[in-house]
């Protein structure tokens, strides 16, 4: 299983584990990024779902974000980060203590990036298991600029989302069994007035766009092992909202349960590609289309420019995975629409 980062939206992963438990599913291993690594570490350390839920609901801003006033005052632009590391470190240690990866009850892999070289390092793999889990998780949560990088084995590591927020390729390399990936960081939702909402909102929106793009690129052309992609509907929740935890956990549970209900359990070992799939019908509004050709560049098998210079749909009926359809949101005039085929034909 792969759990993405996404700020506080990563608390939705608690609900994911709740749904898996109800289905009697135990992952062979969990790969986590940022908040996904923190929730995964709590599970791997042996905490039950009720404890994880209770601890998640108790998290307040002061447990994560405390401004590093001294560093900001004395070191100014050379301060390593805006926030002090101690509160987040304490939160992580309260969950996993001083355990190394060999001390955990379940296999855990933590996604990080070495800040100087740009190298992706997956702690918990063979040869990378003797460090404290708390230090690896802190590094994975250390978004550059917000928290200082964490030193491990003489090098400095930061948030794995910098290079891969949803590290599914690492899961594919670990074996041939189906993978469940839960993405709470990507967001294709149209925002309003971001440019006037302050530094934090602009920064968070930029991160969402980066994570969306990285997820799409890493999954493009995916064939095997079969991947069950879960997208909890948390796009409307700000990345650093501390008053929506119950909603986030419940949505993680709902989204995972809905996908598992659809399949009646995990995917078979011989399945290929990305699931779940939906049959949709594509339409183009001629009144809105300006003939820029963006849709043709992205999906020449679906669109072509007609005699009038506007987009026409070649294959209106499509089978979509959660990854497909990026041409809808990348139309500059919102001329393309997609509807579930059964609803359209009814």
Short mmCIF file of C-alpha atoms in Angstrom, two decimals:
data_model
loop_
_atom_site.label_atom_id
_atom_site.label_comp_id
_atom_site.label_asym_id
_atom_site.label_seq_id
_atom_site.Cartn_x
_atom_site.Cartn_y
_atom_site.Cartn_z
CA UNK A 1 0.00 0.00 0.00
CA UNK A 2 1.18 3.53 -0.82
CA UNK A 3 0.03 6.57 1.19
CA UNK A 4 0.66 10.05 -0.17
CA UNK A 5 1.40 13.27 1.61
CA UNK A 6 -0.89 16.28 1.52
CA UNK A 7 -0.44 18.20 4.75
CA UNK A 8 -3.14 17.64 7.34
CA UNK A 9 -5.27 16.00 4.64
CA UNK A 10 -3.05 12.96 5.22
CA UNK A 11 -5.08 12.23 8.36
CA UNK A 12 -7.61 10.72 5.95
CA UNK A 13 -5.29 7.70 5.88
CA UNK A 14 -6.53 6.75 9.34
CA UNK A 15 -9.92 6.08 7.77
CA UNK A 16 -8.19 4.07 5.03
CA UNK A 17 -6.75 1.69 7.61
CA UNK A 18 -10.18 1.44 9.25
CA UNK A 19 -11.75 0.31 5.97
CA UNK A 20 -8.96 -2.19 5.30
CA UNK A 21 -9.36 -3.64 8.79
CA UNK A 22 -13.10 -4.12 8.29
CA UNK A 23 -12.38 -5.98 5.05
CA UNK A 24 -9.83 -8.17 6.81
CA UNK A 25 -6.99 -6.86 4.65
CA UNK A 26 -3.48 -6.39 6.01
CA UNK A 27 -0.92 -4.84 3.66
CA UNK A 28 2.33 -6.72 3.16
CA UNK A 29 4.09 -3.35 3.41
CA UNK A 30 3.18 0.32 3.52
CA UNK A 31 5.16 3.05 1.77
CA UNK A 32 4.41 6.50 3.14
CA UNK A 33 5.26 10.06 2.21
CA UNK A 34 5.06 13.00 4.63
CA UNK A 35 1.84 12.73 6.68
CA UNK A 36 1.26 9.39 4.95
CA UNK A 37 4.48 8.12 6.52
CA UNK A 38 3.39 9.36 9.95
CA UNK A 39 0.04 7.55 9.84
CA UNK A 40 1.69 4.46 8.35
CA UNK A 41 4.33 4.48 11.11
CA UNK A 42 1.64 4.60 13.81
CA UNK A 43 -0.04 1.57 12.24
CA UNK A 44 3.25 -0.28 11.74
CA UNK A 45 4.14 0.34 15.39
CA UNK A 46 1.03 -1.57 16.43
CA UNK A 47 -1.52 1.12 17.28
CA UNK A 48 -5.12 0.02 16.75
CA UNK A 49 -7.57 2.04 14.67
CA UNK A 50 -9.39 3.55 17.64
CA UNK A 51 -6.13 4.79 19.14
CA UNK A 52 -5.03 6.25 15.80
CA UNK A 53 -8.38 7.98 15.39
CA UNK A 54 -8.30 9.39 18.92
CA UNK A 55 -4.72 10.63 18.53
CA UNK A 56 -5.52 12.16 15.15
CA UNK A 57 -8.52 14.07 16.51
CA UNK A 58 -6.36 15.43 19.34
CA UNK A 59 -3.76 17.03 17.04
CA UNK A 60 -3.82 20.84 17.23
CA UNK A 61 -1.78 23.50 15.47
CA UNK A 62 0.52 23.89 18.48
CA UNK A 63 1.49 20.21 18.17
CA UNK A 64 2.95 20.85 14.70
CA UNK A 65 3.54 24.53 14.00
CA UNK A 66 5.45 26.78 16.36
CA UNK A 67 7.33 29.65 14.75
CA UNK A 68 11.12 29.53 15.13
CA UNK A 69 11.33 33.10 16.44
CA UNK A 70 14.98 32.91 17.52
CA UNK A 71 16.22 31.54 14.21
CA UNK A 72 14.14 34.05 12.28
CA UNK A 73 15.40 36.95 14.43
CA UNK A 74 19.10 36.10 14.54
CA UNK A 75 19.70 34.20 11.32
CA UNK A 76 17.12 36.00 9.19
CA UNK A 77 17.26 34.71 5.60
CA UNK A 78 19.69 31.96 6.66
CA UNK A 79 17.22 30.46 9.11
CA UNK A 80 16.72 26.78 8.16
CA UNK A 81 12.92 26.92 8.41
CA UNK A 82 9.93 28.94 9.56
CA UNK A 83 8.87 26.43 12.23
CA UNK A 84 10.67 24.77 15.13
CA UNK A 85 11.28 21.02 14.77
CA UNK A 86 10.59 20.11 18.43
CA UNK A 87 6.75 20.00 18.43
CA UNK A 88 6.50 17.78 15.35
CA UNK A 89 9.35 15.60 16.61
CA UNK A 90 7.54 15.11 19.92
CA UNK A 91 4.31 14.21 18.14
CA UNK A 92 6.09 11.55 16.10
CA UNK A 93 8.01 10.12 19.07
CA UNK A 94 4.80 9.85 21.10
CA UNK A 95 3.58 7.44 18.42
CA UNK A 96 6.68 5.38 17.60
CA UNK A 97 9.13 6.06 20.43
CA UNK A 98 12.74 5.13 19.67
CA UNK A 99 11.94 2.09 17.52
CA UNK A 100 14.04 1.20 14.51
CA UNK A 101 12.43 -0.41 11.47
CA UNK A 102 13.29 -3.88 12.74
CA UNK A 103 11.26 -3.19 15.90
CA UNK A 104 7.99 -2.54 14.04
CA UNK A 105 5.12 -5.01 13.85
CA UNK A 106 4.54 -4.37 10.13
CA UNK A 107 6.86 -3.54 7.27
CA UNK A 108 7.19 0.22 6.74
CA UNK A 109 9.05 2.19 4.07
CA UNK A 110 9.46 5.95 4.47
CA UNK A 111 9.98 8.13 1.41
CA UNK A 112 12.54 10.96 1.73
CA UNK A 113 14.84 13.09 -0.43
CA UNK A 114 18.46 13.99 0.33
CA UNK A 115 18.34 17.77 0.09
CA UNK A 116 21.85 18.32 -1.33
CA UNK A 117 21.92 15.62 -4.01
CA UNK A 118 18.21 15.30 -4.81
CA UNK A 119 18.45 11.52 -4.26
CA UNK A 120 15.31 9.63 -3.28
CA UNK A 121 16.00 7.42 -0.25
CA UNK A 122 13.45 4.88 0.99
CA UNK A 123 14.16 4.14 4.66
CA UNK A 124 13.09 0.68 5.75
CA UNK A 125 14.53 -1.08 2.74
CA UNK A 126 17.39 -3.56 3.26
CA UNK A 127 20.49 -1.73 4.46
CA UNK A 128 18.38 1.27 5.55
CA UNK A 129 16.65 -0.18 8.60
CA UNK A 130 18.92 0.69 11.51
CA UNK A 131 17.88 4.35 11.93
CA UNK A 132 15.15 5.52 14.26
CA UNK A 133 11.74 5.45 12.60
CA UNK A 134 10.93 8.78 14.25
CA UNK A 135 13.86 10.47 12.52
CA UNK A 136 12.99 9.03 9.10
CA UNK A 137 9.34 10.09 9.49
CA UNK A 138 10.33 13.59 10.58
CA UNK A 139 12.53 13.87 7.49
CA UNK A 140 9.63 12.74 5.31
CA UNK A 141 7.42 15.44 6.87
CA UNK A 142 10.07 18.18 6.62
CA UNK A 143 8.68 20.25 3.78
CA UNK A 144 11.53 22.57 2.72
CA UNK A 145 11.11 26.01 4.18
CA UNK A 146 8.59 24.91 6.79
CA UNK A 147 10.75 22.46 8.75
CA UNK A 148 14.53 21.96 8.75
CA UNK A 149 15.94 18.86 7.04
CA UNK A 150 16.75 15.94 9.35
CA UNK A 151 20.28 14.53 9.53
CA UNK A 152 20.52 10.77 9.03
CA UNK A 153 23.86 8.99 8.61
CA UNK A 154 25.62 12.29 8.03
CA UNK A 155 23.32 13.54 5.27
CA UNK A 156 20.26 15.78 5.36
CA UNK A 157 16.83 14.61 4.28
CA UNK A 158 13.52 16.34 3.62
CA UNK A 159 9.95 15.61 2.51
CA UNK A 160 9.73 12.81 -0.05
CA UNK A 161 6.96 14.76 -1.81
CA UNK A 162 9.69 16.96 -3.28
CA UNK A 163 10.47 14.17 -5.74
CA UNK A 164 7.53 11.73 -5.53
CA UNK A 165 4.44 12.32 -3.41
CA UNK A 166 2.87 8.99 -4.41
CA UNK A 167 5.83 6.60 -4.78
CA UNK A 168 4.00 3.78 -6.56
CA UNK A 169 7.05 2.79 -8.60
CA UNK A 170 8.79 1.82 -5.38
CA UNK A 171 5.83 -0.43 -4.55
CA UNK A 172 5.99 -2.03 -7.98
CA UNK A 173 9.65 -2.81 -7.43
CA UNK A 174 8.89 -4.51 -4.13
CA UNK A 175 6.82 -7.33 -5.63
CA UNK A 176 4.19 -8.43 -8.13
CA UNK A 177 1.09 -8.35 -5.93
CA UNK A 178 -1.61 -5.69 -6.48
CA UNK A 179 -1.00 -2.25 -5.00
CA UNK A 180 -3.47 0.05 -3.24
CA UNK A 181 -2.45 3.70 -3.55
CA UNK A 182 -4.23 6.49 -1.68
CA UNK A 183 -3.72 10.00 -3.01
CA UNK A 184 -4.82 12.93 -0.84
CA UNK A 185 -2.33 15.44 -2.21
CA UNK A 186 -3.44 15.88 -5.82
CA UNK A 187 -6.16 18.37 -6.59
CA UNK A 188 -7.73 19.28 -9.92
CA UNK A 189 -10.45 21.33 -8.25
CA UNK A 190 -10.81 24.86 -9.60
CA UNK A 191 -9.82 27.39 -6.92
CA UNK A 192 -10.98 30.99 -6.63
CA UNK A 193 -9.04 34.05 -5.51
CA UNK A 194 -5.87 32.14 -4.56
CA UNK A 195 -3.76 35.08 -5.68
CA UNK A 196 -5.30 37.25 -2.96
CA UNK A 197 -5.30 34.69 -0.14
CA UNK A 198 -1.81 35.21 1.26
CA UNK A 199 1.52 33.39 1.22
CA UNK A 200 0.37 30.16 2.88
CA UNK A 201 -2.58 29.64 0.54
CA UNK A 202 -0.51 30.42 -2.57
CA UNK A 203 2.29 28.10 -1.43
CA UNK A 204 -0.16 25.28 -0.64
CA UNK A 205 -1.90 25.65 -4.01
CA UNK A 206 1.46 25.47 -5.77
CA UNK A 207 2.22 22.25 -3.91
CA UNK A 208 -1.12 20.76 -4.94
CA UNK A 209 -0.40 21.47 -8.60
CA UNK A 210 3.08 19.95 -8.35
CA UNK A 211 1.77 16.84 -6.59
CA UNK A 212 -1.02 16.43 -9.17
CA UNK A 213 1.47 16.62 -12.04
CA UNK A 214 3.94 14.22 -10.40
CA UNK A 215 1.21 11.66 -9.69
CA UNK A 216 0.04 11.75 -13.29
CA UNK A 217 3.56 11.37 -14.66
CA UNK A 218 4.49 8.50 -12.36
CA UNK A 219 1.33 6.57 -13.28
CA UNK A 220 1.29 7.25 -17.01
CA UNK A 221 1.53 4.00 -18.95
CA UNK A 222 1.09 1.89 -15.82
CA UNK A 223 0.38 -1.78 -16.56
CA UNK A 224 1.46 -4.00 -13.69
CA UNK A 225 1.13 -4.85 -10.98
CA UNK A 226 -2.54 -3.92 -10.90
CA UNK A 227 -3.09 -0.70 -8.98
CA UNK A 228 -6.22 0.27 -7.06
CA UNK A 229 -6.15 4.08 -6.87
CA UNK A 230 -8.20 5.69 -4.10
CA UNK A 231 -8.93 9.43 -4.26
CA UNK A 232 -10.65 10.62 -1.07
CA UNK A 233 -12.65 13.76 -1.83
CA UNK A 234 -10.61 16.14 0.28
CA UNK A 235 -9.65 18.68 -2.38
CA UNK A 236 -11.78 21.37 -0.74
CA UNK A 237 -9.93 21.07 2.58
CA UNK A 238 -6.88 23.34 3.02
CA UNK A 239 -3.58 21.50 3.45
CA UNK A 240 -3.01 22.90 6.92
CA UNK A 241 -6.54 22.87 8.37
CA UNK A 242 -6.69 21.56 11.94
CA UNK A 243 -10.46 21.78 12.34
CA UNK A 244 -11.49 19.22 9.70
CA UNK A 245 -9.87 16.06 11.08
CA UNK A 246 -13.07 14.12 11.70
CA UNK A 247 -14.28 14.91 8.19
CA UNK A 248 -10.93 13.82 6.73
CA UNK A 249 -10.85 10.49 8.57
CA UNK A 250 -14.46 9.75 7.64
CA UNK A 251 -13.81 10.54 3.97
CA UNK A 252 -10.72 8.33 3.87
CA UNK A 253 -12.88 5.53 5.23
CA UNK A 254 -15.76 6.21 2.82
CA UNK A 255 -13.58 6.40 -0.30
CA UNK A 256 -11.62 3.24 0.50
CA UNK A 257 -14.72 1.27 1.48
CA UNK A 258 -16.49 2.32 -1.74
CA UNK A 259 -13.61 1.06 -3.88
CA UNK A 260 -13.29 -2.20 -1.95
CA UNK A 261 -17.07 -2.74 -2.04
CA UNK A 262 -16.97 -2.40 -5.81
CA UNK A 263 -14.44 -5.20 -6.14
CA UNK A 264 -15.57 -7.27 -3.17
CA UNK A 265 -12.00 -7.23 -1.89
CA UNK A 266 -8.53 -6.78 -3.39
CA UNK A 267 -7.72 -7.10 -7.09
CA UNK A 268 -6.77 -10.54 -8.42
CA UNK A 269 -3.05 -11.14 -8.93
CA UNK A 270 -3.43 -11.38 -12.73
CA UNK A 271 -5.15 -7.98 -13.11
CA UNK A 272 -3.35 -5.21 -15.04
CA UNK A 273 -3.57 -1.42 -15.20
CA UNK A 274 -5.22 1.13 -12.92
CA UNK A 275 -8.61 0.67 -11.23
CA UNK A 276 -11.46 1.43 -10.66
CA UNK A 277 -12.59 2.15 -14.21
CA UNK A 278 -15.64 4.13 -15.32
CA UNK A 279 -17.37 4.40 -18.69
CA UNK A 280 -17.76 8.07 -19.55
CA UNK A 281 -19.00 10.09 -22.53
CA UNK A 282 -17.01 13.09 -23.74
CA UNK A 283 -18.54 16.22 -25.25
CA UNK A 284 -17.19 19.52 -26.57
CA UNK A 285 -19.18 22.75 -26.44
CA UNK A 286 -18.68 24.40 -29.83
CA UNK A 287 -19.72 27.76 -28.37
CA UNK A 288 -16.86 27.69 -25.87
CA UNK A 289 -14.17 26.03 -27.97
CA UNK A 290 -11.58 28.46 -29.38
CA UNK A 291 -9.66 25.87 -31.40
CA UNK A 292 -6.41 26.12 -29.44
CA UNK A 293 -5.71 22.40 -29.93
CA UNK A 294 -4.69 21.68 -26.33
CA UNK A 295 -7.00 18.66 -26.19
CA UNK A 296 -5.61 17.28 -29.48
CA UNK A 297 -2.06 17.52 -28.17
CA UNK A 298 -2.98 15.68 -24.97
CA UNK A 299 -5.33 13.07 -26.45
CA UNK A 300 -5.07 12.75 -30.24
CA UNK A 301 -6.95 9.44 -30.03
CA UNK A 302 -9.97 11.26 -28.60
CA UNK A 303 -9.96 14.67 -30.33
CA UNK A 304 -9.23 16.28 -33.69
CA UNK A 305 -9.66 19.79 -35.05
CA UNK A 306 -12.60 19.88 -37.45
CA UNK A 307 -13.05 21.83 -40.66
CA UNK A 308 -14.22 24.85 -38.71
CA UNK A 309 -11.04 24.88 -36.63
CA UNK A 310 -12.77 23.69 -33.46
CA UNK A 311 -12.29 20.47 -31.52
CA UNK A 312 -14.36 17.44 -32.40
CA UNK A 313 -14.64 14.22 -30.43
CA UNK A 314 -13.46 11.15 -32.34
CA UNK A 315 -14.23 8.59 -29.64
CA UNK A 316 -16.87 9.96 -27.26
CA UNK A 317 -17.21 6.76 -25.20
CA UNK A 318 -14.15 6.22 -23.00
CA UNK A 319 -13.14 3.86 -20.21
CA UNK A 320 -11.45 5.94 -17.54
CA UNK A 321 -9.26 5.11 -14.58
CA UNK A 322 -8.92 7.81 -11.88
CA UNK A 323 -5.84 9.01 -13.78
CA UNK A 324 -7.57 9.74 -17.07
CA UNK A 325 -9.29 12.87 -18.32
CA UNK A 326 -6.65 15.50 -17.66
CA UNK A 327 -7.64 17.14 -20.95
CA UNK A 328 -10.96 18.17 -19.36
CA UNK A 329 -9.39 20.38 -16.73
CA UNK A 330 -6.66 21.61 -19.08
CA UNK A 331 -9.08 23.13 -21.58
CA UNK A 332 -8.56 26.91 -21.16
CA UNK A 333 -12.22 27.71 -21.86
CA UNK A 334 -13.74 24.70 -20.05
CA UNK A 335 -15.34 23.56 -23.31
CA UNK A 336 -14.91 19.82 -22.60
CA UNK A 337 -17.24 17.86 -20.33
CA UNK A 338 -17.35 14.24 -19.24
CA UNK A 339 -20.35 12.40 -17.87
CA UNK A 340 -20.83 8.84 -16.67
CA UNK A 341 -22.06 7.04 -19.76
CA UNK A 342 -25.10 5.44 -18.11
CA UNK A 343 -26.31 8.81 -16.79
CA UNK A 344 -25.86 10.46 -20.18
CA UNK A 345 -27.75 7.78 -22.04
CA UNK A 346 -30.60 7.55 -19.55
#
